[in-house]
XYZ file of N, CA and C in Angstrom:
594
model
N -24.870 -35.788 7.297
C -23.916 -35.169 8.230
C -22.483 -35.346 7.714
N -22.182 -36.544 7.252
C -20.829 -36.814 6.753
C -20.538 -35.973 5.505
N -21.555 -35.855 4.617
C -21.374 -35.043 3.406
C -21.153 -33.577 3.756
N -21.897 -33.090 4.720
C -21.743 -31.697 5.149
C -20.352 -31.445 5.717
N -19.868 -32.412 6.515
C -18.532 -32.291 7.100
C -17.458 -32.313 6.020
N -17.650 -33.162 5.016
C -16.693 -33.248 3.908
C -16.644 -31.944 3.131
N -17.829 -31.401 2.852
C -17.897 -30.120 2.135
C -17.227 -29.015 2.936
N -17.468 -28.993 4.250
C -16.862 -27.979 5.111
C -15.345 -28.094 5.108
N -14.846 -29.322 5.194
C -13.386 -29.540 5.185
C -12.783 -29.088 3.861
N -13.460 -29.411 2.758
C -12.972 -28.993 1.447
C -12.958 -27.474 1.307
N -14.008 -26.842 1.807
C -14.067 -25.380 1.750
C -12.946 -24.743 2.566
N -12.723 -25.264 3.770
C -11.660 -24.731 4.630
C -10.281 -24.960 4.014
N -10.095 -26.132 3.407
C -8.806 -26.435 2.766
C -8.567 -25.510 1.576
N -9.623 -25.273 0.792
C -9.508 -24.374 -0.357
C -9.208 -22.956 0.093
N -9.941 -22.515 1.125
C -9.736 -21.167 1.672
C -8.310 -21.015 2.209
N -7.847 -22.025 2.948
C -6.496 -21.970 3.494
C -5.436 -21.960 2.414
N -5.622 -22.803 1.381
C -4.664 -22.843 0.286
C -4.622 -21.535 -0.481
N -5.791 -20.958 -0.727
C -5.859 -19.690 -1.433
C -5.218 -18.573 -0.618
N -5.438 -18.611 0.701
C -4.835 -17.607 1.582
C -3.310 -17.682 1.524
N -2.768 -18.894 1.616
C -1.312 -19.060 1.556
C -0.757 -18.601 0.208
N -1.526 -18.831 -0.854
C -1.080 -18.433 -2.189
C -1.003 -16.911 -2.324
N -2.054 -16.220 -1.904
C -2.067 -14.759 -2.073
C -1.158 -14.060 -1.063
N -0.907 -14.692 0.076
C -0.100 -14.058 1.114
C 1.404 -14.262 0.924
N 1.801 -15.158 0.044
C 3.239 -15.400 -0.131
C 3.910 -14.177 -0.746
N 5.183 -14.001 -0.429
C 5.932 -12.881 -0.995
C 5.947 -12.995 -2.514
N 5.634 -11.905 -3.189
C 5.670 -11.893 -4.645
C 7.080 -11.659 -5.147
N 7.184 -11.439 -6.455
C 8.502 -11.230 -7.046
C 9.121 -9.929 -6.541
N 10.434 -9.862 -6.663
C 11.175 -8.698 -6.210
C 11.250 -7.666 -7.333
N 10.606 -6.519 -7.121
C 10.573 -5.460 -8.138
C 11.035 -4.154 -7.509
N 11.914 -3.445 -8.204
C 12.461 -2.194 -7.677
C 12.554 -1.167 -8.792
N 12.014 0.028 -8.555
C 12.140 1.155 -9.474
C 12.572 2.361 -8.643
N 13.649 2.999 -9.051
C 14.135 4.173 -8.316
C 14.454 5.288 -9.296
N 14.077 6.517 -8.921
C 14.398 7.677 -9.742
C 14.406 8.911 -8.856
N 15.217 9.876 -9.252
C 15.318 11.106 -8.453
C 15.611 12.290 -9.361
N 14.770 13.321 -9.326
C 15.092 14.545 -10.069
C 16.390 15.156 -9.527
N 17.052 15.943 -10.349
C 18.313 16.563 -9.926
C 18.138 17.380 -8.659
N 16.969 18.013 -8.517
C 16.732 18.899 -7.385
C 16.232 18.164 -6.145
N 16.158 16.843 -6.201
C 15.563 16.076 -5.100
C 16.324 16.294 -3.798
N 15.598 16.703 -2.774
C 16.175 16.891 -1.445
C 15.612 15.898 -0.439
N 14.482 15.307 -0.773
C 13.821 14.353 0.106
C 13.617 13.040 -0.643
N 13.616 11.936 0.103
C 13.447 10.620 -0.504
C 12.276 9.895 0.146
N 11.441 9.268 -0.697
C 10.308 8.501 -0.197
C 10.408 7.063 -0.702
N 10.063 6.128 0.168
C 9.990 4.715 -0.204
C 8.527 4.306 -0.261
N 8.098 3.811 -1.414
C 6.738 3.321 -1.608
C 6.804 1.802 -1.709
N 6.183 1.119 -0.760
C 6.316 -0.339 -0.671
C 4.964 -1.029 -0.785
N 4.940 -2.146 -1.510
C 3.725 -2.951 -1.641
C 4.096 -4.422 -1.788
N 3.133 -5.279 -1.571
C 3.308 -6.716 -1.800
C 2.386 -7.088 -2.952
N 2.929 -7.491 -4.102
C 2.103 -7.639 -5.303
C 1.006 -8.687 -5.172
N -0.185 -8.301 -5.580
C -1.321 -9.227 -5.604
C -1.160 -10.144 -6.811
N -1.340 -11.463 -6.631
C -1.130 -12.390 -7.751
C -2.218 -12.345 -8.808
N -3.354 -11.702 -8.524
C -4.465 -11.681 -9.476
C -4.671 -10.316 -10.130
N -4.587 -9.250 -9.339
C -4.828 -7.902 -9.852
C -3.612 -7.027 -9.560
N -3.318 -6.103 -10.455
C -2.149 -5.243 -10.231
C -2.555 -3.838 -9.812
N -3.691 -3.729 -9.114
C -4.116 -2.411 -8.636
C -3.053 -1.800 -7.742
N -2.423 -2.627 -6.896
C -1.386 -2.109 -5.993
C -0.233 -1.483 -6.768
N 0.252 -2.163 -7.781
C 1.368 -1.635 -8.569
C 0.980 -0.346 -9.291
N -0.210 -0.320 -9.847
C -0.655 0.865 -10.585
C -0.842 2.063 -9.654
N -1.427 1.824 -8.487
C -1.615 2.894 -7.508
C -0.257 3.441 -7.061
N 0.667 2.538 -6.740
C 1.996 2.976 -6.293
C 2.740 3.729 -7.389
N 2.595 3.288 -8.620
C 3.251 3.964 -9.742
C 2.746 5.399 -9.890
N 1.447 5.597 -9.751
C 0.885 6.944 -9.847
C 1.303 7.816 -8.655
N 1.392 7.228 -7.493
C 1.855 7.984 -6.332
C 3.308 8.390 -6.509
N 4.113 7.467 -7.007
C 5.516 7.778 -7.246
C 5.683 8.924 -8.229
N 4.883 8.922 -9.293
C 4.958 10.005 -10.281
C 4.614 11.348 -9.645
N 3.625 11.360 -8.757
C 3.242 12.605 -8.085
C 4.363 13.110 -7.180
N 5.014 12.220 -6.468
C 6.144 12.637 -5.630
C 7.286 13.176 -6.499
N 7.579 12.500 -7.611
C 8.655 12.957 -8.487
C 8.376 14.349 -9.039
N 7.133 14.601 -9.396
C 6.765 15.925 -9.922
C 6.986 17.025 -8.884
N 7.013 16.644 -7.623
C 7.283 17.596 -6.542
C 8.740 17.540 -6.076
N 9.594 17.025 -6.949
C 11.040 17.002 -6.721
C 11.471 16.091 -5.574
N 10.797 14.987 -5.414
C 11.204 13.966 -4.454
C 11.974 12.861 -5.180
N 12.958 12.298 -4.491
C 13.557 11.066 -4.958
C 12.632 9.924 -4.566
N 12.295 9.063 -5.512
C 11.288 8.028 -5.285
C 11.866 6.642 -5.515
N 11.640 5.755 -4.551
C 11.919 4.340 -4.732
C 10.611 3.591 -4.546
N 10.210 2.855 -5.573
C 9.021 2.010 -5.495
C 9.495 0.569 -5.481
N 9.145 -0.154 -4.419
C 9.692 -1.500 -4.263
C 8.671 -2.452 -3.659
N 8.702 -3.687 -4.137
C 7.951 -4.733 -3.447
C 8.664 -5.027 -2.125
N 7.992 -5.715 -1.238
C 8.582 -5.996 0.077
C 9.908 -6.735 -0.070
N 9.954 -7.714 -0.978
C 11.185 -8.489 -1.168
C 12.355 -7.625 -1.568
N 12.119 -6.636 -2.426
C 13.194 -5.733 -2.852
C 13.513 -4.710 -1.772
N 12.507 -4.240 -1.069
C 12.710 -3.206 -0.047
C 13.587 -3.699 1.095
N 13.499 -4.959 1.406
C 14.300 -5.504 2.518
C 15.798 -5.377 2.266
N 16.204 -5.248 1.020
C 17.635 -5.193 0.685
C 18.158 -3.758 0.569
N 17.301 -2.785 0.827
C 17.692 -1.382 0.693
C 18.252 -0.821 1.998
N 18.954 0.288 1.886
C 19.368 1.055 3.065
C 18.179 1.917 3.473
N 17.355 1.401 4.350
C 16.076 2.028 4.660
C 16.215 3.300 5.498
N 17.327 3.469 6.160
C 17.516 4.651 7.007
C 17.593 5.941 6.209
N 17.887 5.853 4.927
C 18.096 7.075 4.135
C 16.805 7.710 3.655
N 15.656 7.078 3.928
C 14.392 7.623 3.440
C 13.776 8.579 4.456
N 13.214 9.661 3.923
C 12.609 10.694 4.770
C 11.134 10.438 5.032
N 10.492 9.657 4.176
C 9.063 9.365 4.323
C 8.771 7.991 3.718
N 7.664 7.412 4.145
C 7.298 6.062 3.707
C 5.829 6.021 3.290
N 5.546 5.237 2.250
C 4.176 4.930 1.844
C 4.033 3.419 1.842
N 3.042 2.914 2.562
C 2.769 1.477 2.581
C 1.424 1.227 1.901
N 1.437 0.359 0.905
C 0.230 0.010 0.160
C -0.086 -1.454 0.450
N -1.165 -1.704 1.180
C -1.502 -3.061 1.616
C -2.753 -3.577 0.923
N -2.709 -4.820 0.496
C -3.903 -5.487 -0.018
C -4.683 -6.083 1.152
N -5.991 -6.191 0.986
C -6.847 -6.769 2.022
C -7.123 -8.238 1.715
N -6.707 -9.103 2.632
C -7.023 -10.525 2.552
C -7.624 -10.943 3.890
N -8.755 -11.613 3.858
C -9.419 -12.059 5.094
C -9.615 -10.895 6.068
N -10.012 -9.747 5.534
C -10.321 -8.555 6.322
C -9.122 -8.005 7.093
N -7.913 -8.309 6.618
C -6.686 -7.823 7.258
C -5.693 -7.392 6.186
N -4.750 -6.504 6.547
C -3.712 -6.148 5.576
C -2.811 -7.340 5.312
N -2.246 -7.410 4.129
C -1.441 -8.592 3.780
C -0.270 -8.783 4.737
N 0.071 -10.037 4.935
C 1.091 -10.406 5.921
C 2.445 -9.772 5.614
N 2.818 -9.719 4.335
C 4.154 -9.238 3.976
C 4.355 -7.787 4.394
N 3.366 -6.938 4.132
C 3.468 -5.529 4.522
C 3.504 -5.406 6.043
N 2.637 -6.150 6.732
C 2.612 -6.101 8.193
C 3.943 -6.505 8.801
N 4.527 -7.578 8.272
C 5.821 -8.050 8.782
C 6.933 -7.050 8.478
N 6.890 -6.443 7.292
C 7.896 -5.459 6.917
C 7.842 -4.245 7.844
N 6.655 -3.780 8.137
C 6.494 -2.637 9.049
C 7.007 -2.998 10.440
N 6.663 -4.178 10.891
C 7.008 -4.604 12.253
C 8.500 -4.892 12.418
N 9.135 -5.485 11.418
C 10.496 -5.994 11.592
C 11.580 -5.206 10.869
N 11.250 -4.516 9.791
C 12.305 -3.958 8.943
C 12.287 -2.449 8.772
N 11.115 -1.868 8.649
C 11.038 -0.450 8.283
C 11.360 0.470 9.462
N 12.386 1.320 9.329
C 12.757 2.246 10.416
C 11.901 3.510 10.362
N 10.640 3.366 10.733
C 9.704 4.492 10.551
C 9.478 5.318 11.811
N 10.113 4.963 12.912
C 9.885 5.702 14.157
C 10.182 7.186 13.966
N 9.180 8.020 14.224
C 9.335 9.462 14.108
C 9.285 9.994 12.693
N 9.053 9.127 11.714
C 9.042 9.569 10.317
C 7.617 9.580 9.756
N 7.354 10.481 8.793
C 6.007 10.562 8.212
C 5.678 9.339 7.362
N 4.435 8.874 7.512
C 3.989 7.669 6.812
C 2.607 7.917 6.213
N 2.402 7.399 5.010
C 1.078 7.372 4.390
C 0.686 5.923 4.185
N -0.562 5.583 4.501
C -1.054 4.211 4.363
C -2.171 4.163 3.336
N -2.068 3.213 2.417
C -3.120 2.972 1.434
C -3.577 1.525 1.603
N -4.869 1.326 1.788
C -5.426 -0.022 1.928
C -6.288 -0.314 0.708
N -5.976 -1.395 0.003
C -6.703 -1.773 -1.202
C -7.573 -3.001 -0.924
N -8.680 -3.091 -1.652
C -9.545 -4.252 -1.499
C -10.647 -4.240 -2.529
N -11.438 -5.280 -2.520
C -12.536 -5.356 -3.478
C -13.629 -4.354 -3.145
N -13.763 -4.016 -1.862
C -14.789 -3.058 -1.460
C -15.015 -3.021 0.031
N -14.431 -3.961 0.768
C -14.581 -4.004 2.227
C -13.201 -3.954 2.864
N -12.781 -2.744 3.255
C -11.410 -2.555 3.741
C -11.342 -1.920 5.126
N -12.473 -1.665 5.762
C -12.477 -0.890 7.014
C -11.602 -1.538 8.086
N -11.778 -2.833 8.312
C -10.995 -3.495 9.357
C -9.516 -3.553 8.978
N -9.231 -3.863 7.722
C -7.839 -3.931 7.268
C -7.154 -2.576 7.408
N -7.877 -1.513 7.091
C -7.318 -0.169 7.226
C -6.983 0.138 8.681
N -7.886 -0.205 9.583
C -7.614 0.028 11.017
C -6.397 -0.767 11.479
N -6.295 -2.018 11.030
C -5.156 -2.859 11.434
C -3.843 -2.298 10.882
N -3.859 -1.823 9.645
C -2.652 -1.246 9.058
C -2.225 -0.002 9.822
N -3.172 0.853 10.130
C -2.871 2.056 10.914
C -2.262 1.690 12.262
N -2.826 0.676 12.892
C -2.339 0.238 14.194
C -0.893 -0.243 14.109
N -0.573 -1.009 13.070
C 0.788 -1.524 12.902
C 1.785 -0.375 12.726
N 1.401 0.621 11.950
C 2.281 1.771 11.725
C 2.508 2.540 13.025
N 1.444 2.761 13.757
C 1.563 3.498 15.017
C 2.352 2.716 16.050
N 2.173 1.409 16.104
C 2.943 0.592 17.043
C 4.432 0.621 16.728
N 4.771 0.803 15.449
C 6.178 0.890 15.051
C 6.737 2.297 15.218
N 5.905 3.228 15.686
C 6.376 4.593 15.956
C 6.283 5.536 14.786
N 5.659 5.100 13.682
C 5.526 5.972 12.525
C 4.535 7.097 12.778
N 4.772 8.246 12.143
C 3.860 9.387 12.248
C 2.861 9.270 11.091
N 1.690 8.752 11.370
C 0.701 8.486 10.328
C 0.024 9.792 9.898
N 0.364 10.268 8.703
C -0.172 11.528 8.200
C -1.453 11.342 7.401
N -1.516 10.246 6.647
C -2.684 9.971 5.809
C -2.961 8.469 5.832
N -4.239 8.125 5.824
C -4.654 6.730 5.681
C -5.919 6.710 4.837
N -5.825 6.052 3.688
C -6.929 6.038 2.731
C -7.193 4.611 2.256
N -8.406 4.401 1.747
C -8.767 3.125 1.133
C -9.165 3.337 -0.316
N -8.799 2.369 -1.143
C -9.211 2.351 -2.543
C -9.734 0.968 -2.872
N -10.701 0.921 -3.787
C -11.382 -0.342 -4.048
C -11.328 -0.733 -5.512
N -11.340 -2.043 -5.724
C -11.315 -2.596 -7.069
C -12.700 -2.562 -7.707
N -13.730 -2.913 -6.945
C -15.082 -3.006 -7.496
C -16.028 -1.942 -6.953
N -15.926 -1.607 -5.698
C -16.782 -0.560 -5.147
C -16.356 0.789 -5.710
N -17.297 1.683 -6.033
C -16.930 2.990 -6.629
C -15.996 3.783 -5.714
N -14.913 4.291 -6.281
C -13.974 5.110 -5.518
C -14.398 6.568 -5.459
N -15.225 6.989 -6.409
C -15.756 8.353 -6.422
C -17.118 8.294 -7.105
N -18.160 8.522 -6.332
C -19.513 8.405 -6.876
C -19.845 9.495 -7.888
N -18.994 10.514 -8.000
C -19.194 11.557 -9.007
C -18.533 11.183 -10.333
N -17.825 10.057 -10.355
C -17.129 9.627 -11.572
C -17.509 8.187 -11.925
N -18.789 7.881 -11.805
C -19.273 6.521 -12.004
C -19.098 6.033 -13.438
N -19.029 6.946 -14.390
C -18.933 6.544 -15.790
C -17.507 6.142 -16.173
N -16.538 6.444 -15.313
C -15.140 6.125 -15.603
C -14.751 4.766 -15.027
N -13.673 4.196 -15.583
C -13.161 2.928 -15.064
C -12.715 3.126 -13.615
N -13.144 2.232 -12.747
C -12.897 2.383 -11.311
C -11.413 2.406 -10.965
N -10.625 1.595 -11.671
C -9.184 1.550 -11.401
C -8.529 2.873 -11.783
N -8.980 3.462 -12.874
C -8.457 4.772 -13.292
C -8.737 5.825 -12.232
N -9.945 5.799 -11.693
C -10.316 6.736 -10.634
C -9.431 6.521 -9.410
N -9.207 5.259 -9.046
C -8.354 4.940 -7.892
C -6.954 5.507 -8.078
N -6.398 5.345 -9.264
C -5.045 5.850 -9.526
C -5.003 7.370 -9.473
N -6.035 8.021 -10.003
C -6.104 9.483 -9.951
C -6.164 9.983 -8.510
N -6.993 9.330 -7.692
C -7.114 9.732 -6.287
C -5.790 9.536 -5.558
N -5.132 8.405 -5.794
C -3.851 8.129 -5.139
C -2.818 9.183 -5.520
N -2.784 9.557 -6.791
C -1.837 10.578 -7.239
C -2.125 11.928 -6.583
N -3.407 12.270 -6.461
C -3.782 13.543 -5.829
C -3.375 13.550 -4.357
N -3.583 12.436 -3.654
C -3.197 12.359 -2.243
C -1.685 12.491 -2.104
N -0.949 11.798 -2.966
C 0.514 11.851 -2.904
C 1.022 13.253 -3.219
N 0.403 13.908 -4.189
C 0.798 15.274 -4.554
C 0.618 16.216 -3.371
N -0.527 16.103 -2.708
C -0.805 16.958 -1.554
C 0.178 16.691 -0.418
N 0.448 15.423 -0.166
C 1.361 15.060 0.921
C 2.786 15.505 0.610
N 3.226 15.323 -0.624
C 4.578 15.721 -1.015
C 4.781 17.216 -0.824
N 3.800 17.994 -1.259
C 3.884 19.460 -1.101
C 3.900 19.844 0.376
N 3.022 19.220 1.156
C 2.920 19.536 2.580
C 4.223 19.248 3.313
N 4.828 18.107 3.029
C 6.073 17.735 3.712
C 7.222 18.647 3.306
N 7.278 19.030 2.037
C 8.321 19.956 1.604
C 8.136 21.325 2.246
N 6.887 21.776 2.353
C 6.606 23.063 3.007
C 7.048 23.031 4.467
N 6.794 21.917 5.145
C 7.196 21.776 6.548
C 8.719 21.830 6.657
N 9.409 21.200 5.717
C 10.867 21.177 5.740
C 11.438 22.578 5.562
N 10.842 23.341 4.644
C 11.295 24.719 4.379
C 11.069 25.602 5.595
N 9.906 25.456 6.244
C 9.580 26.301 7.391
C 10.494 26.000 8.581
N 10.911 24.727 8.708
C 11.826 24.355 9.798
C 13.191 24.968 9.564
N 13.628 24.979 8.298
C 14.947 25.543 7.979
C 14.935 27.073 8.140
C-alpha cells in the first residue's frame, strides 16, 4: 500500500511538473509583413510548444496564405502579441496546443484578457497528438465568450492522420497544407465580404 501511494505521488508530481513546464509562456517571437496592396490586417497568435514546433509551422503557412491574398500579417507568440496595438487588426487566428485535454493556458488567458475580438472574425486551430475534441470545444467557447465571431474551427494532429487520402506523406506536411488551404479560403471570403459591403 505504501509503495503504491509513493508511486502515485511520484506520478502526480511528474505530471504536475510537466504540465507547468509546457504551459509556461514561451519565448517572444514576432514576424510582421504586409503587401503594398494590403487593406486588411490579421493577427495569428500561438503559444510555442517546448517539444514540437507544429504550431509555429502551421501558423507560418497560414500567414503565407493570407499574404498571398493581400493581407497584412502579424504572426506572434502570446508574449509578443501582448505588446501590440491589438485594436488595429481586422481578423484574428488563434492556434492552441492541447494539454490535459484543454487548450493551452496562455492562449486562453490572452483571449480572455487581452484580445479585442468582440464582433471581429476569428479562426481557431487546435493542435494535438490526436485527441483534441474537448480542447477544440473549450477554445471555441472561450472565443465566443469574448464576443468573437467564430468563422472556422479546425483540428490538426501530430500523430493521427490529418488526411487519410495522403497517408504516404509526412503528417506535419499535410497539416501545414490543410492550414494554408483553410487560411486561403477564409482570407478570400473575408475580402469578398468587405468588397460587397463597400
